[in-house]
Amino acid sequence: MHELSIVDAMIKQVEREVRESGHDGHVVHLDIVIGRLSGVNVDSVRFAFDLLSPDTLLEQSDLRITESKAVCLCEACESRTEIDDFVAACPACGSEKITFEGGQDLFLDSIELVD
Ligand SMILES: [Zn+2]
């Protein structure tokens, strides 16, 4: 499960940013964005977070996950179809002349602290 190493890196990043900002509070809210096509499983991220956050600045913080959407663009019929996963062909006409837009990001959006 590579979500464990992703979440581990994320927690270290947050702790570093909090330290560098000069605060010594703890994190109450954490917003992250996970793209539908990023290959990262949201449930696994939550599981990893519950496992790794105790004894860090993120202990008891509320993890909010936004899933960014992905769109399949078809060159043949020019449709834009929202998709939850990679597809091999256009869902509308079956053409394989498709490209994907969005949904591949994975980043930390915001951190909210209390002192
Ligand atoms: Zn099409």
mmCIF file of C-alpha atoms and ligand atoms in Angstrom:
data_model
loop_
_atom_site.group_PDB
_atom_site.id
_atom_site.type_symbol
_atom_site.label_atom_id
_atom_site.label_comp_id
_atom_site.label_asym_id
_atom_site.label_seq_id
_atom_site.Cartn_x
_atom_site.Cartn_y
_atom_site.Cartn_z
ATOM 1 C CA MET A 1 0.000 0.000 0.000
ATOM 2 C CA HIS A 2 1.940 3.055 -1.196
ATOM 3 C CA GLU A 3 -0.539 5.380 0.547
ATOM 4 C CA LEU A 4 1.411 4.742 3.773
ATOM 5 C CA SER A 5 4.560 6.345 2.392
ATOM 6 C CA ILE A 6 2.549 9.158 0.791
ATOM 7 C CA VAL A 7 0.838 9.981 4.084
ATOM 8 C CA ASP A 8 4.103 9.622 5.995
ATOM 9 C CA ALA A 9 5.750 12.162 3.669
ATOM 10 C CA MET A 10 2.743 14.449 3.938
ATOM 11 C CA ILE A 11 2.795 14.427 7.757
ATOM 12 C CA LYS A 12 6.523 15.237 7.749
ATOM 13 C CA GLN A 13 5.905 18.066 5.283
ATOM 14 C CA VAL A 14 3.153 19.533 7.467
ATOM 15 C CA GLU A 15 5.285 19.296 10.607
ATOM 16 C CA ARG A 16 8.152 21.016 8.816
ATOM 17 C CA GLU A 17 5.921 23.801 7.517
ATOM 18 C CA VAL A 18 4.371 24.365 10.935
ATOM 19 C CA ARG A 19 7.820 24.514 12.556
ATOM 20 C CA GLU A 20 9.141 26.885 9.902
ATOM 21 C CA SER A 21 6.137 29.169 10.323
ATOM 22 C CA GLY A 22 7.176 29.682 13.953
ATOM 23 C CA HIS A 23 3.987 28.252 15.432
ATOM 24 C CA ASP A 24 4.079 25.639 18.089
ATOM 25 C CA GLY A 25 0.421 24.752 18.027
ATOM 26 C CA HIS A 26 -1.129 21.638 16.628
ATOM 27 C CA VAL A 27 -3.019 21.083 13.429
ATOM 28 C CA VAL A 28 -6.827 21.091 13.644
ATOM 29 C CA HIS A 29 -7.721 20.832 9.982
ATOM 30 C CA LEU A 30 -5.854 19.512 7.028
ATOM 31 C CA ASP A 31 -7.133 19.729 3.485
ATOM 32 C CA ILE A 32 -5.694 17.585 0.784
ATOM 33 C CA VAL A 33 -6.645 17.111 -2.833
ATOM 34 C CA ILE A 34 -6.490 13.704 -4.440
ATOM 35 C CA GLY A 35 -7.121 13.314 -8.142
ATOM 36 C CA ARG A 36 -9.399 10.551 -9.336
ATOM 37 C CA LEU A 37 -6.660 9.368 -11.692
ATOM 38 C CA SER A 38 -3.779 9.727 -9.259
ATOM 39 C CA GLY A 39 -3.903 6.044 -8.381
ATOM 40 C CA VAL A 40 -4.203 6.958 -4.717
ATOM 41 C CA ASN A 41 -7.025 5.363 -2.788
ATOM 42 C CA VAL A 42 -8.893 7.760 -0.493
ATOM 43 C CA ASP A 43 -9.871 5.070 2.028
ATOM 44 C CA SER A 44 -6.265 3.902 2.223
ATOM 45 C CA VAL A 45 -5.132 7.485 2.819
ATOM 46 C CA ARG A 46 -7.602 7.809 5.708
ATOM 47 C CA PHE A 47 -6.461 4.485 7.113
ATOM 48 C CA ALA A 48 -2.803 5.481 6.833
ATOM 49 C CA PHE A 49 -3.539 8.845 8.418
ATOM 50 C CA ASP A 50 -5.244 7.221 11.430
ATOM 51 C CA LEU A 51 -2.274 4.924 11.748
ATOM 52 C CA LEU A 52 0.497 7.508 11.408
ATOM 53 C CA SER A 53 -0.898 10.734 12.881
ATOM 54 C CA PRO A 54 -0.795 9.838 16.618
ATOM 55 C CA ASP A 55 2.210 11.435 18.387
ATOM 56 C CA THR A 56 2.626 14.005 15.615
ATOM 57 C CA LEU A 57 1.409 17.610 15.331
ATOM 58 C CA LEU A 58 -1.450 16.188 13.318
ATOM 59 C CA GLU A 59 -2.803 14.043 16.092
ATOM 60 C CA GLN A 60 -6.578 14.604 16.379
ATOM 61 C CA SER A 61 -6.653 16.836 13.328
ATOM 62 C CA ASP A 62 -9.536 16.588 10.961
ATOM 63 C CA LEU A 63 -8.459 15.307 7.579
ATOM 64 C CA ARG A 64 -10.551 16.675 4.731
ATOM 65 C CA ILE A 65 -10.077 15.107 1.360
ATOM 66 C CA THR A 66 -11.288 16.644 -1.875
ATOM 67 C CA GLU A 67 -11.287 14.402 -4.902
ATOM 68 C CA SER A 68 -10.457 16.342 -8.040
ATOM 69 C CA LYS A 69 -12.382 15.232 -11.064
ATOM 70 C CA ALA A 70 -11.071 13.894 -14.315
ATOM 71 C CA VAL A 71 -12.480 14.354 -17.792
ATOM 72 C CA CYS A 72 -12.067 12.184 -20.862
ATOM 73 C CA LEU A 73 -11.784 14.274 -24.034
ATOM 74 C CA CYS A 74 -12.670 12.572 -27.277
ATOM 75 C CA GLU A 75 -11.170 13.660 -30.583
ATOM 76 C CA ALA A 76 -13.743 11.737 -32.619
ATOM 77 C CA CYS A 77 -17.037 12.973 -31.162
ATOM 78 C CA GLU A 78 -15.634 15.923 -29.177
ATOM 79 C CA SER A 79 -17.447 14.876 -26.030
ATOM 80 C CA ARG A 80 -16.211 15.610 -22.558
ATOM 81 C CA THR A 81 -17.098 12.840 -20.159
ATOM 82 C CA GLU A 82 -16.420 12.921 -16.448
ATOM 83 C CA ILE A 83 -14.680 9.725 -15.384
ATOM 84 C CA ASP A 84 -13.724 8.102 -12.096
ATOM 85 C CA ASP A 85 -10.975 5.950 -13.529
ATOM 86 C CA PHE A 86 -8.882 5.618 -16.672
ATOM 87 C CA VAL A 87 -10.856 4.355 -19.642
ATOM 88 C CA ALA A 88 -9.510 2.754 -22.801
ATOM 89 C CA ALA A 89 -12.112 4.273 -25.092
ATOM 90 C CA CYS A 90 -14.513 7.204 -25.222
ATOM 91 C CA PRO A 91 -17.568 6.343 -23.064
ATOM 92 C CA ALA A 92 -19.803 8.164 -25.562
ATOM 93 C CA CYS A 93 -18.720 6.749 -28.944
ATOM 94 C CA GLY A 94 -16.097 4.093 -28.247
ATOM 95 C CA SER A 95 -13.279 5.868 -30.074
ATOM 96 C CA GLU A 96 -9.781 5.302 -28.736
ATOM 97 C CA LYS A 97 -8.651 8.783 -29.755
ATOM 98 C CA ILE A 98 -8.949 10.156 -26.261
ATOM 99 C CA THR A 99 -6.970 12.272 -23.866
ATOM 100 C CA PHE A 100 -7.435 12.938 -20.178
ATOM 101 C CA GLU A 101 -7.702 16.201 -18.366
ATOM 102 C CA GLY A 102 -7.285 16.772 -14.634
ATOM 103 C CA GLY A 103 -7.638 14.261 -11.854
ATOM 104 C CA GLN A 104 -3.971 13.408 -11.550
ATOM 105 C CA ASP A 105 -2.976 15.770 -8.808
ATOM 106 C CA LEU A 106 -2.106 15.017 -5.229
ATOM 107 C CA PHE A 107 -1.270 17.926 -2.998
ATOM 108 C CA LEU A 108 -1.652 19.566 0.351
ATOM 109 C CA ASP A 109 -4.179 22.360 0.060
ATOM 110 C CA SER A 110 -4.318 24.023 3.466
ATOM 111 C CA ILE A 111 -3.333 23.608 7.076
ATOM 112 C CA GLU A 112 -5.242 25.134 9.983
ATOM 113 C CA LEU A 113 -3.523 25.512 13.320
ATOM 114 C CA VAL A 114 -4.398 26.333 16.903
ATOM 115 C CA ASP A 115 -1.702 27.563 19.275
HETATM 116 ZN ZN ZN B 1 -16.217 9.943 -28.497
#
